[in-house]
Short mmCIF file of C-alpha atoms in Angstrom, two decimals:
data_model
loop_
_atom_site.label_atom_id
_atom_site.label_comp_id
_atom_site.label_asym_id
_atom_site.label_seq_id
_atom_site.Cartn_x
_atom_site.Cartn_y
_atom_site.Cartn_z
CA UNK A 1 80.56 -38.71 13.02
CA UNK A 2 77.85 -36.88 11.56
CA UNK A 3 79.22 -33.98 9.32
CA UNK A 4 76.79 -30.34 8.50
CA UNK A 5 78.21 -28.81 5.82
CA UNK A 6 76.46 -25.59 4.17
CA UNK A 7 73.35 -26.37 5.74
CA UNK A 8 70.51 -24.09 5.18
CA UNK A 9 66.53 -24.19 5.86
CA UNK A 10 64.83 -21.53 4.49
CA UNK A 11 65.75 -18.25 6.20
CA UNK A 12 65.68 -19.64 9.76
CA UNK A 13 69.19 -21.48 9.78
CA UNK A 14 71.74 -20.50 6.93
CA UNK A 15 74.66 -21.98 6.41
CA UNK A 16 75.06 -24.40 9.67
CA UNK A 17 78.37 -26.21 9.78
CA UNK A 18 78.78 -28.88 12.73
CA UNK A 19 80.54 -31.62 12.93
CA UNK A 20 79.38 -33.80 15.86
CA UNK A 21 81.52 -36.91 16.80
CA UNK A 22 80.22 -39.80 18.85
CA UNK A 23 79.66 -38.30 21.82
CA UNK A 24 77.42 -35.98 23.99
CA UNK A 25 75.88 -33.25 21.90
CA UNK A 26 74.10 -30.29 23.06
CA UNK A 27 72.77 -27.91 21.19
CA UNK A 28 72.15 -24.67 22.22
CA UNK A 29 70.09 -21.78 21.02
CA UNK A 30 67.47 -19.52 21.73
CA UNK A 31 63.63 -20.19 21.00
CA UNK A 32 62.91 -19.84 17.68
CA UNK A 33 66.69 -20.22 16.60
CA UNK A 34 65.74 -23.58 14.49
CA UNK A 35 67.26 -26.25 17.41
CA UNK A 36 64.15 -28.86 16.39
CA UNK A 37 64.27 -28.49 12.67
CA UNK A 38 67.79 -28.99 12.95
CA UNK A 39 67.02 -32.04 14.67
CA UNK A 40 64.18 -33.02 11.70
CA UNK A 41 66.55 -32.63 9.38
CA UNK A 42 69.33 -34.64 10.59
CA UNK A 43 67.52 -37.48 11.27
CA UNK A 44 65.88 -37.25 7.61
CA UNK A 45 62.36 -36.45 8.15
CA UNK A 46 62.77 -33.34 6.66
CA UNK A 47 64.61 -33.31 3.69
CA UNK A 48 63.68 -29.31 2.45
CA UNK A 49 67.28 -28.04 3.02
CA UNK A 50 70.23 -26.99 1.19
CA UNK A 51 73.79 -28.55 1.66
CA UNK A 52 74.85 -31.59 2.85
CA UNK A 53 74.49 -33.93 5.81
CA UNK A 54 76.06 -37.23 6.06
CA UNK A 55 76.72 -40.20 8.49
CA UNK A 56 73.31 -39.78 9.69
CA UNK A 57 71.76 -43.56 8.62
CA UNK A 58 71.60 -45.09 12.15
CA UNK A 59 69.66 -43.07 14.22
CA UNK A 60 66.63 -42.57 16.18
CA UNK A 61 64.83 -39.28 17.31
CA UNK A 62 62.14 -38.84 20.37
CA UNK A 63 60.55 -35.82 19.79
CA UNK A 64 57.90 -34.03 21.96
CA UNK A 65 54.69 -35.26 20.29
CA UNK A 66 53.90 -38.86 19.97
CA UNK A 67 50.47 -40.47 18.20
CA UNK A 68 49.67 -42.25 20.96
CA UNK A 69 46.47 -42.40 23.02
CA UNK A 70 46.26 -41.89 26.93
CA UNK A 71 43.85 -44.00 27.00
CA UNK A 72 46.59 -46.96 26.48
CA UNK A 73 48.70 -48.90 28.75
CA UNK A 74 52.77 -48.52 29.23
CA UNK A 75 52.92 -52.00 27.81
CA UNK A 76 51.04 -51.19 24.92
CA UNK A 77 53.74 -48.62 23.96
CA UNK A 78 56.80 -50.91 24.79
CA UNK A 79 55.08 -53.46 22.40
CA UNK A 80 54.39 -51.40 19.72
CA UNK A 81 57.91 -49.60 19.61
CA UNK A 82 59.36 -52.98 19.78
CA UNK A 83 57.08 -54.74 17.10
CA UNK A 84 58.60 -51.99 14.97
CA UNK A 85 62.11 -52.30 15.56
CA UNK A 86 61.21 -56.12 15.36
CA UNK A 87 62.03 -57.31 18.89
CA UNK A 88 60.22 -60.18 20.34
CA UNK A 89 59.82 -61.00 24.01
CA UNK A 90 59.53 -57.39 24.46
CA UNK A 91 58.41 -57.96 28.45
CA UNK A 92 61.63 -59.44 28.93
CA UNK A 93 63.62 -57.09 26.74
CA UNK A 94 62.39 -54.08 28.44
CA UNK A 95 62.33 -55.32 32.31
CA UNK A 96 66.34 -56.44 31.36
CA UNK A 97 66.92 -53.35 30.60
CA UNK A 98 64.96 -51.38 33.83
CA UNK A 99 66.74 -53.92 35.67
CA UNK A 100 70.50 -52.21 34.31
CA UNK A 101 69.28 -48.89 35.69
CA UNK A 102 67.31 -49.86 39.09
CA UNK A 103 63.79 -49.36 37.47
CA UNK A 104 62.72 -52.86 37.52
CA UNK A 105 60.32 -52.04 40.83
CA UNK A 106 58.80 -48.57 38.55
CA UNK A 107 58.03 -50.10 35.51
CA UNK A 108 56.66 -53.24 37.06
CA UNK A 109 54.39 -51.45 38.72
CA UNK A 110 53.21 -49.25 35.61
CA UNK A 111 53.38 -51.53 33.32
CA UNK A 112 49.90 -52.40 33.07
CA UNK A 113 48.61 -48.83 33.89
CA UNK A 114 46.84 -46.42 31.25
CA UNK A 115 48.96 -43.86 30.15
CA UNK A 116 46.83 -41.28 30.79
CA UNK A 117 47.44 -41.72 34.87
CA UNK A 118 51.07 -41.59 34.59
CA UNK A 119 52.77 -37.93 35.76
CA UNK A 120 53.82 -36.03 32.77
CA UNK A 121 57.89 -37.44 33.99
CA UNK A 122 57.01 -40.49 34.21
CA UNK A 123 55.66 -40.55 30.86
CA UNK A 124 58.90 -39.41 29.36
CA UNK A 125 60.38 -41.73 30.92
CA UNK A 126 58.45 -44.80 29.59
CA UNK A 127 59.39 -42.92 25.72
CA UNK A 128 62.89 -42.44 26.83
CA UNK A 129 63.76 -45.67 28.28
CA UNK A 130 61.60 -47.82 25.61
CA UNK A 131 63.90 -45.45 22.20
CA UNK A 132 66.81 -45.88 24.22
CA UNK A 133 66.39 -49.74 23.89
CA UNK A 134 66.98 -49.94 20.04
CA UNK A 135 70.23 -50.33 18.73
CA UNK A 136 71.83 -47.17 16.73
CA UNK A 137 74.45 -45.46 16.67
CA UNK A 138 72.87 -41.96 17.05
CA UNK A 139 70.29 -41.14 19.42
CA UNK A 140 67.87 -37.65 18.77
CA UNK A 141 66.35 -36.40 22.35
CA UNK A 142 64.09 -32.66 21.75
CA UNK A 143 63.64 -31.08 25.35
CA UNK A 144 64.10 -34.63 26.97
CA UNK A 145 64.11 -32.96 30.53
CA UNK A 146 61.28 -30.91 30.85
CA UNK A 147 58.64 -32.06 33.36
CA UNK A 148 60.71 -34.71 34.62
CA UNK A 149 62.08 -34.82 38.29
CA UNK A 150 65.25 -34.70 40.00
CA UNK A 151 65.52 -38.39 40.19
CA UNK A 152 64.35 -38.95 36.41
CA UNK A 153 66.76 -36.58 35.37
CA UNK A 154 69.57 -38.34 36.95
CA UNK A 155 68.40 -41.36 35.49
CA UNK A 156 68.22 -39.88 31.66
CA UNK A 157 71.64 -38.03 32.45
CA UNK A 158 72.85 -41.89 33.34
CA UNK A 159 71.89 -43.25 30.54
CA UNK A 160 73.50 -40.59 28.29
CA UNK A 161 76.56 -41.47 29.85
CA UNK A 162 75.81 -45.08 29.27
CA UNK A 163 74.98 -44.33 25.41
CA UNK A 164 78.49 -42.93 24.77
CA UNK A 165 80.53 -45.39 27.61
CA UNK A 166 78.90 -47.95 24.11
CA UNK A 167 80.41 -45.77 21.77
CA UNK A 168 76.89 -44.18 20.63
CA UNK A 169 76.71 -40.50 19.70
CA UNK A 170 73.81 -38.56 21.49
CA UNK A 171 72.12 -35.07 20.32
CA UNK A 172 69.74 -33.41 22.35
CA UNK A 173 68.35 -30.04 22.41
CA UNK A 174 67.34 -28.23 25.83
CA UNK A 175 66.17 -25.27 27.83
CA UNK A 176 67.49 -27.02 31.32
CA UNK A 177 71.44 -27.14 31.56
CA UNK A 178 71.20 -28.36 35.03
CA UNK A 179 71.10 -31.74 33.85
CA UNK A 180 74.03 -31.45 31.75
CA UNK A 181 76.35 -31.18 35.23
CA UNK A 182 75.68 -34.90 35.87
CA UNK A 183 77.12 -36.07 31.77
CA UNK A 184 80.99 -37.11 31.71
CA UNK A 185 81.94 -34.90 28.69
CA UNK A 186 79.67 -32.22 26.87
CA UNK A 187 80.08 -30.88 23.50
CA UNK A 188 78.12 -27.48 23.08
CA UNK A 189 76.95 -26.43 19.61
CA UNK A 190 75.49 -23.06 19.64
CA UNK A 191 73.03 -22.02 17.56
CA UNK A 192 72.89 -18.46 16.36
CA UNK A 193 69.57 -16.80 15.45
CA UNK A 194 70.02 -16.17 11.42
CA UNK A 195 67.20 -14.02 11.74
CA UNK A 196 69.00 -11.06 13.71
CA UNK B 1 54.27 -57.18 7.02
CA UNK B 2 55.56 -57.14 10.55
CA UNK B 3 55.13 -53.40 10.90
CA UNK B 4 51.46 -53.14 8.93
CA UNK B 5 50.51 -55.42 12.38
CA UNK B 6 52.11 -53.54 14.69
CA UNK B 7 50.21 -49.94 13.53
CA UNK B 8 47.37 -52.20 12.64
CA UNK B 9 47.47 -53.48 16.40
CA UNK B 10 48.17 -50.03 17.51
CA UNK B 11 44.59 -48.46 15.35
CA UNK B 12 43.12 -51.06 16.75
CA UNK B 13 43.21 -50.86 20.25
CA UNK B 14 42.71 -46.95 19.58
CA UNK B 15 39.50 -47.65 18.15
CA UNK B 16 38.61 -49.99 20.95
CA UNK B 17 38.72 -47.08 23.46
CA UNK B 18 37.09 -44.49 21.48
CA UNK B 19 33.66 -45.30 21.60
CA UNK B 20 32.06 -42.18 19.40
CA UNK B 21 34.46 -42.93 16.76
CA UNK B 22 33.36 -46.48 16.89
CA UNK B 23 29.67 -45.52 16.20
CA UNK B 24 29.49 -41.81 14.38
CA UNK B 25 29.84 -42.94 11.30
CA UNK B 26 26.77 -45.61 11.71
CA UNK B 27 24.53 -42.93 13.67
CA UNK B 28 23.69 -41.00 10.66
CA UNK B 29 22.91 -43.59 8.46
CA UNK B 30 20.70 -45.41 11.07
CA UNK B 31 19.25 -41.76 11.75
CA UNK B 32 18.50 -41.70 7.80
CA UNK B 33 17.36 -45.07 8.04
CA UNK B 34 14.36 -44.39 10.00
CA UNK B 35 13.74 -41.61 8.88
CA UNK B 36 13.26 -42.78 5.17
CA UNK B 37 11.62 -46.16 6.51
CA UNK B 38 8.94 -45.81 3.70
CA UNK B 39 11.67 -45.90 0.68
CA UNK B 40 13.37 -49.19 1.45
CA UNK B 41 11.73 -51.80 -0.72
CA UNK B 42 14.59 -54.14 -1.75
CA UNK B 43 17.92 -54.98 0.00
CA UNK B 44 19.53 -52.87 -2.52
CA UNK B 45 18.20 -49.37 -1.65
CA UNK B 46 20.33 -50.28 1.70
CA UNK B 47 23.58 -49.65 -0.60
CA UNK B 48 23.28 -45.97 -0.01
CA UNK B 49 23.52 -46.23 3.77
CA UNK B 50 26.46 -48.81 3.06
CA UNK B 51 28.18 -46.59 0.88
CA UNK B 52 27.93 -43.37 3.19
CA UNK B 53 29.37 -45.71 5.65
CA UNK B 54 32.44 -46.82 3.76
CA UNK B 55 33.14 -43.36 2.33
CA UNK B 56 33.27 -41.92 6.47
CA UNK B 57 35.31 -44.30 7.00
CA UNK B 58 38.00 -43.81 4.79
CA UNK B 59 38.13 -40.01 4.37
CA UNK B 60 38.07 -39.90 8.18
CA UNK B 61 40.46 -42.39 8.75
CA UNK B 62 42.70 -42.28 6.40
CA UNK B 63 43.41 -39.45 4.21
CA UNK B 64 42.03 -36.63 7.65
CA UNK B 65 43.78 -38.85 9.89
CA UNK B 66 46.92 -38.53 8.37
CA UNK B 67 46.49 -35.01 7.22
CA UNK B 68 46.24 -34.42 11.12
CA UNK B 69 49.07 -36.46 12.34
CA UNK B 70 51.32 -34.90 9.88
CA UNK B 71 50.39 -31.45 11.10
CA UNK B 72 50.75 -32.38 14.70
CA UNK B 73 54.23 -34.36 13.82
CA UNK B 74 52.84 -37.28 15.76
CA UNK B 75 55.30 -39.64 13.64
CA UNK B 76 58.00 -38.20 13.43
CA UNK B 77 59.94 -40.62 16.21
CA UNK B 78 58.25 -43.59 14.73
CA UNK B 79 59.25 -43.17 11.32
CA UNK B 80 62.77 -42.43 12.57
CA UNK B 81 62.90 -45.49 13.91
CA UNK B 82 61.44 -47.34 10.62
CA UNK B 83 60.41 -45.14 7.50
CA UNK B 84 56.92 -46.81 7.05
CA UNK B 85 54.78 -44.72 5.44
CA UNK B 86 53.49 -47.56 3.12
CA UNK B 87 53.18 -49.53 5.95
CA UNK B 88 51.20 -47.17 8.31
CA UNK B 89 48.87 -46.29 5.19
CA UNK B 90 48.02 -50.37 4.36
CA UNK B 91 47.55 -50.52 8.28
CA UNK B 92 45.21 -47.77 7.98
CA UNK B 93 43.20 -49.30 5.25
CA UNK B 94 43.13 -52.67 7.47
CA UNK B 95 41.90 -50.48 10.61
CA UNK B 96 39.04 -48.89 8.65
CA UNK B 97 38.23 -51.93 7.05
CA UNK B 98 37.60 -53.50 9.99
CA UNK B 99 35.89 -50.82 11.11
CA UNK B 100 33.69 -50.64 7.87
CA UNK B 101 32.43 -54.11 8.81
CA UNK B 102 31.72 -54.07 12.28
CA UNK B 103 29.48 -51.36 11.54
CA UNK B 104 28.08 -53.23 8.57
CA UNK B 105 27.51 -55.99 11.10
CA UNK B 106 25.19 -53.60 13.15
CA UNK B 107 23.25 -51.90 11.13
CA UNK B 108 22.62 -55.15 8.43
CA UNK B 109 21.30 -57.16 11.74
CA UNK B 110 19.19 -53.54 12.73
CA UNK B 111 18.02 -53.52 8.47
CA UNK B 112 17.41 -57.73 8.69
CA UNK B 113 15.05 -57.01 11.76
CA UNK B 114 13.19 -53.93 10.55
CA UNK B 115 12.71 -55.07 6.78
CA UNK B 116 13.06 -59.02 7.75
CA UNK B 117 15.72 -59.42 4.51
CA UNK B 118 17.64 -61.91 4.19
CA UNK B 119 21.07 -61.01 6.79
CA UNK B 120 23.39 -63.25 4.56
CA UNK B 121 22.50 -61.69 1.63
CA UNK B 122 22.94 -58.34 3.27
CA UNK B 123 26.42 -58.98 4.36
CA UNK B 124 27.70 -60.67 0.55
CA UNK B 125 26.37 -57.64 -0.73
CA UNK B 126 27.66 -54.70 1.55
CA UNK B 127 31.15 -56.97 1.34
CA UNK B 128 31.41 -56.70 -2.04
CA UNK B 129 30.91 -52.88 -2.11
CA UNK B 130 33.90 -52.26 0.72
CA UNK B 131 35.93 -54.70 -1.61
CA UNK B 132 35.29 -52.40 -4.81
CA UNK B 133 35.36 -49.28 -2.72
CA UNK B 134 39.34 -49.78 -2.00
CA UNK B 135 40.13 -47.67 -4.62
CA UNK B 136 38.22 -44.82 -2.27
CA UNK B 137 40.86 -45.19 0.65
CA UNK B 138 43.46 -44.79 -1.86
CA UNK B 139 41.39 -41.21 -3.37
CA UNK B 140 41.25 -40.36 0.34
CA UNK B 141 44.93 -40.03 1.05
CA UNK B 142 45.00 -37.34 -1.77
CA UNK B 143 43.64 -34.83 0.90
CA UNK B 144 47.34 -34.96 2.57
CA UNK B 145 48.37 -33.21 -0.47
CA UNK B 146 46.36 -29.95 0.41
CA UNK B 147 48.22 -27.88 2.24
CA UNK B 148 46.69 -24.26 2.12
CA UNK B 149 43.89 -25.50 4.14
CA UNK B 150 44.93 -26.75 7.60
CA UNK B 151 43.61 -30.39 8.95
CA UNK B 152 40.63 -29.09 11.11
CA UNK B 153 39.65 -27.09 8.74
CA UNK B 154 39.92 -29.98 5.71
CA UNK B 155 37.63 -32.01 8.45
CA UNK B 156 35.00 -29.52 8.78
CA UNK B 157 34.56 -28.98 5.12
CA UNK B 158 34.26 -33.13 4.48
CA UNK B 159 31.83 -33.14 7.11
CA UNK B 160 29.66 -30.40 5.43
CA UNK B 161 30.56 -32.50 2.12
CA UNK B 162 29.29 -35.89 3.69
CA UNK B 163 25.92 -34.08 5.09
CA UNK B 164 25.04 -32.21 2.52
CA UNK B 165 25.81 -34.75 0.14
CA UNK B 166 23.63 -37.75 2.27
CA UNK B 167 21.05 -35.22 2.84
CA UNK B 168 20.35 -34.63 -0.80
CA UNK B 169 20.19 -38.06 -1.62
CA UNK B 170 16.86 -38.02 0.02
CA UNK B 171 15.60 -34.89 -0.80
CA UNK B 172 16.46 -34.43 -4.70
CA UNK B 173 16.61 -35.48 -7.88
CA UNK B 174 20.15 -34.16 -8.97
CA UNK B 175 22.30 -36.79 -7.97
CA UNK B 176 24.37 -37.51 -10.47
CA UNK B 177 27.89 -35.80 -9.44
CA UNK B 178 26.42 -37.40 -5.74
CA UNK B 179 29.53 -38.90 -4.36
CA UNK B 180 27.70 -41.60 -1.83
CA UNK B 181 24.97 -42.29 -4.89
CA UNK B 182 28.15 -43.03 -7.27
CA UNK B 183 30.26 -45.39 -4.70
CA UNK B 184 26.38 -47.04 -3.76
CA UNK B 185 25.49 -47.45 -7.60
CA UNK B 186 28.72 -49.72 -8.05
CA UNK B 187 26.13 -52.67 -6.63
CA UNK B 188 24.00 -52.34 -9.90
CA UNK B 189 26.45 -51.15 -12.24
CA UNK B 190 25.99 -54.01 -15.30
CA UNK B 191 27.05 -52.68 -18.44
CA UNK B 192 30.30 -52.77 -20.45
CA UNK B 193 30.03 -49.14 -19.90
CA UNK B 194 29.92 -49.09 -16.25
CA UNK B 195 32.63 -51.52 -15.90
CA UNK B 196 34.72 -49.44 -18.04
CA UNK B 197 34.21 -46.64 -16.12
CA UNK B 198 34.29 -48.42 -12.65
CA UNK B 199 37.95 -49.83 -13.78
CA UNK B 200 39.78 -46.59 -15.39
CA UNK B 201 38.00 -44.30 -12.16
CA UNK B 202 40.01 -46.86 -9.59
CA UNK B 203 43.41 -47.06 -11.62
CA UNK B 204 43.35 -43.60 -11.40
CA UNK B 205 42.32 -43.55 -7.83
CA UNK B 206 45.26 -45.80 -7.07
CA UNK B 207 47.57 -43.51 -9.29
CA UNK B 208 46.76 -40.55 -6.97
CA UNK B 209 46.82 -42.01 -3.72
CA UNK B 210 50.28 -44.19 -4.06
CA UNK B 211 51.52 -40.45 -5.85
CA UNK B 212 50.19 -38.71 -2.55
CA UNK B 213 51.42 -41.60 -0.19
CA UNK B 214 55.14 -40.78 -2.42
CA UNK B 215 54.82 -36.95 -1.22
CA UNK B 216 53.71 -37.61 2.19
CA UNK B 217 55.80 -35.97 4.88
CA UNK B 218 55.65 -36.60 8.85
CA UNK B 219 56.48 -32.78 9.24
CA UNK B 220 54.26 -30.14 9.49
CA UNK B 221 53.29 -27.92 7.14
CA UNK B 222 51.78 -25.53 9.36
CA UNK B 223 54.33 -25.25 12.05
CA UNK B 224 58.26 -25.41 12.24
#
């Protein structure tokens, strides 16, 4: 469980309480309302706040910019996410695991093309599928939906169900709720806009 | 060490497909190089060239680089998945050194042809200065600690720095304060003196850059 108590960062959220148990979290808010630096600060990038948040030490968080070049292949990224987490045989790692979800024929066939002529969906998928491959116990998704299709929608929306079936808590923020219909259980945290 | 190869991997096969990165920081010196044909009497008035090379190399890649990945918050998933920021700076370091001498290997082989020195001699000496200009990369990373100024902005105003600076190294006398002329002079620095200097200059160097490297933060300072 990861526990917000008294949370506040600067005068755009003030005094956040949540308590989000291991399962589907969505958090709601308008633009502007602070839904990403929530997400900054709970997985400990940004420590500028006031208050407390704990059970937050196993956790990884795909947000919407990565330093990566286009110019790269799929593999390249699957490698270097791995080689960080420490996971060898990463080929046979990843293709297990796009086997599980019936993506085995996709990624084969992408996985020696640049990044650059992927779609923008299939893209996020490569990020998605490649973070959801490490081991936590909390996974961070910002706007994981947007500019993916029907099909990679269902897909991510499987694999959230997936995450918690394992007993792994999920947070994402998100403008699309359509999604959302396909996930077992969904916890909704709104946020309010301080600023108003 | 496992994680310094995998960014150092990653820079690498950046590099590899970013061809004007590969070469701008070896056209002006070559530029310079021809132009001042008539000045270069000894391998040693090279270490200018050398040192303008080294110094592009570092502020660019290292302390701009990660002034503008901060400000983007291009890390923040990978240091969520491993907080690395010593890691990702040594990497750095490793990238541009690399860098440093593949473009010592070109232009030394151009300078060996035009002036017919000796190419070994050229490449012990223009080693040794990247190996005493470490302390520089470390200086460099100091630039992630501005944060009035955003990262394009801090990359305009080091390239006006590094042309103006070059430029006046051929056309005055006042070089004293001359950044490129101090890192190029380390070749014939040999008195007590200069070692003194040389030493307390890089502890302090070091100092600010591991301080910086403490402060560093993958979010950005100029958006939410």
């Amino acid at each position: 469980m990861i526990n917000i108590k008294n949370f506040t960062y600067k005068d755009l959220l003030v005094n956040v309480n949540m308590t989000l148990n291991k399962e589907f979290n969505y958090i709601h808010g308008a633009n502007g309302t602070g839904k990403s630096t929530l997400l900054d600060c709970i997985s400990n990038l940004n420590q500028k706040y006031t208050g407390e948040i704990s059970g937050n030490n196993s956790l990884v968080y795909l947000n919407q910019n990565l330093y990566f070049s286009y110019k790269l292949k799929f593999k390249d990224f699957v490698e270097f996410i791995f080689s960080l987490e420490g996971i060898k045989n990463y080929k046979t790692v990843y293709f297990k695991y796009a086997e599980k979800y019936g993506l085995l024929e996709e990624f084969s066939k992408n996985w020696n093309k640049r990044i650059g002529v992927l779609s923008g969906g299939e893209r996020k998928k490569l990020y998605f599928s490649t973070i959801c491959c490490l081991d936590r116990d909390w996974y961070l998704f910002d706007e994981p939906f947007s500019g993916v299709d029907t099909s990679g929608k269902e897909y991510m929306s499987n694999q959230f169900n997936n995450l918690v079936a394992m007993d792994k808590g999920v947070i994402i923020t998100t403008h699309e709720t359509e999604p959302l219909n396909n996930i077992s259980f969904v916890k909704k945290h709104i946020l309010e806009d301080s600023q108003h | 060490m496992r994680v310094v190869i995998a960014y150092y991997k990653l820079n690498l096969k950046m590099l590899r497909n970013e061809i004007f990165t590969l070469i701008w920081s070896l056209l002006l010196p070559v530029i310079f190089l021809i132009l001042n044909f008539n000045k270069i009497h000894s391998f040693y008035d090279l270490r200018f060239f050398w040192a303008f090379i080294i110094l592009s190399c570092f502020i660019y890649g290292i302390g701009v680089h990660a002034a503008k990945l901060r400000n983007e918050g291009l890390l923040k998933t990978y240091f969520s998945i491993k907080e690395s920021r010593y890691e990702f700076f040594f990497s750095n370091i490793l990238t541009q050194i690399t860098l440093i001498f593949f473009n010592f290997l070109l232009f030394n082989i151009a300078a060996s042809i035009i002036f017919q020195f000796n190419i070994f001699q050229l490449i012990y000496e223009s080693t040794l200065l990247i190996v005493f200009s470490i302390p520089i990369a470390f200086l460099s990373f100091t630039l992630t600690l501005i944060t009035k100024i955003n990262a394009t902005d801090i990359n305009t105003i080091v390239s006006i720095f590094m042309l103006v600076s070059f430029i006046a190294l051929f056309s005055t006398d006042y070089n004293h304060f001359n950044l490129i002329r101090i890192v190029g002079d380390i070749l014939i620095d040999n008195t007590l003196k200069d070692y003194s200097l040389y030493l307390i200059v890089s502890i302090c160097s070091i100092i600010l850059g591991l301080f910086s490297l403490k402060r560093y933060s993958v979010i950005s300072l100029e958006s939410r």
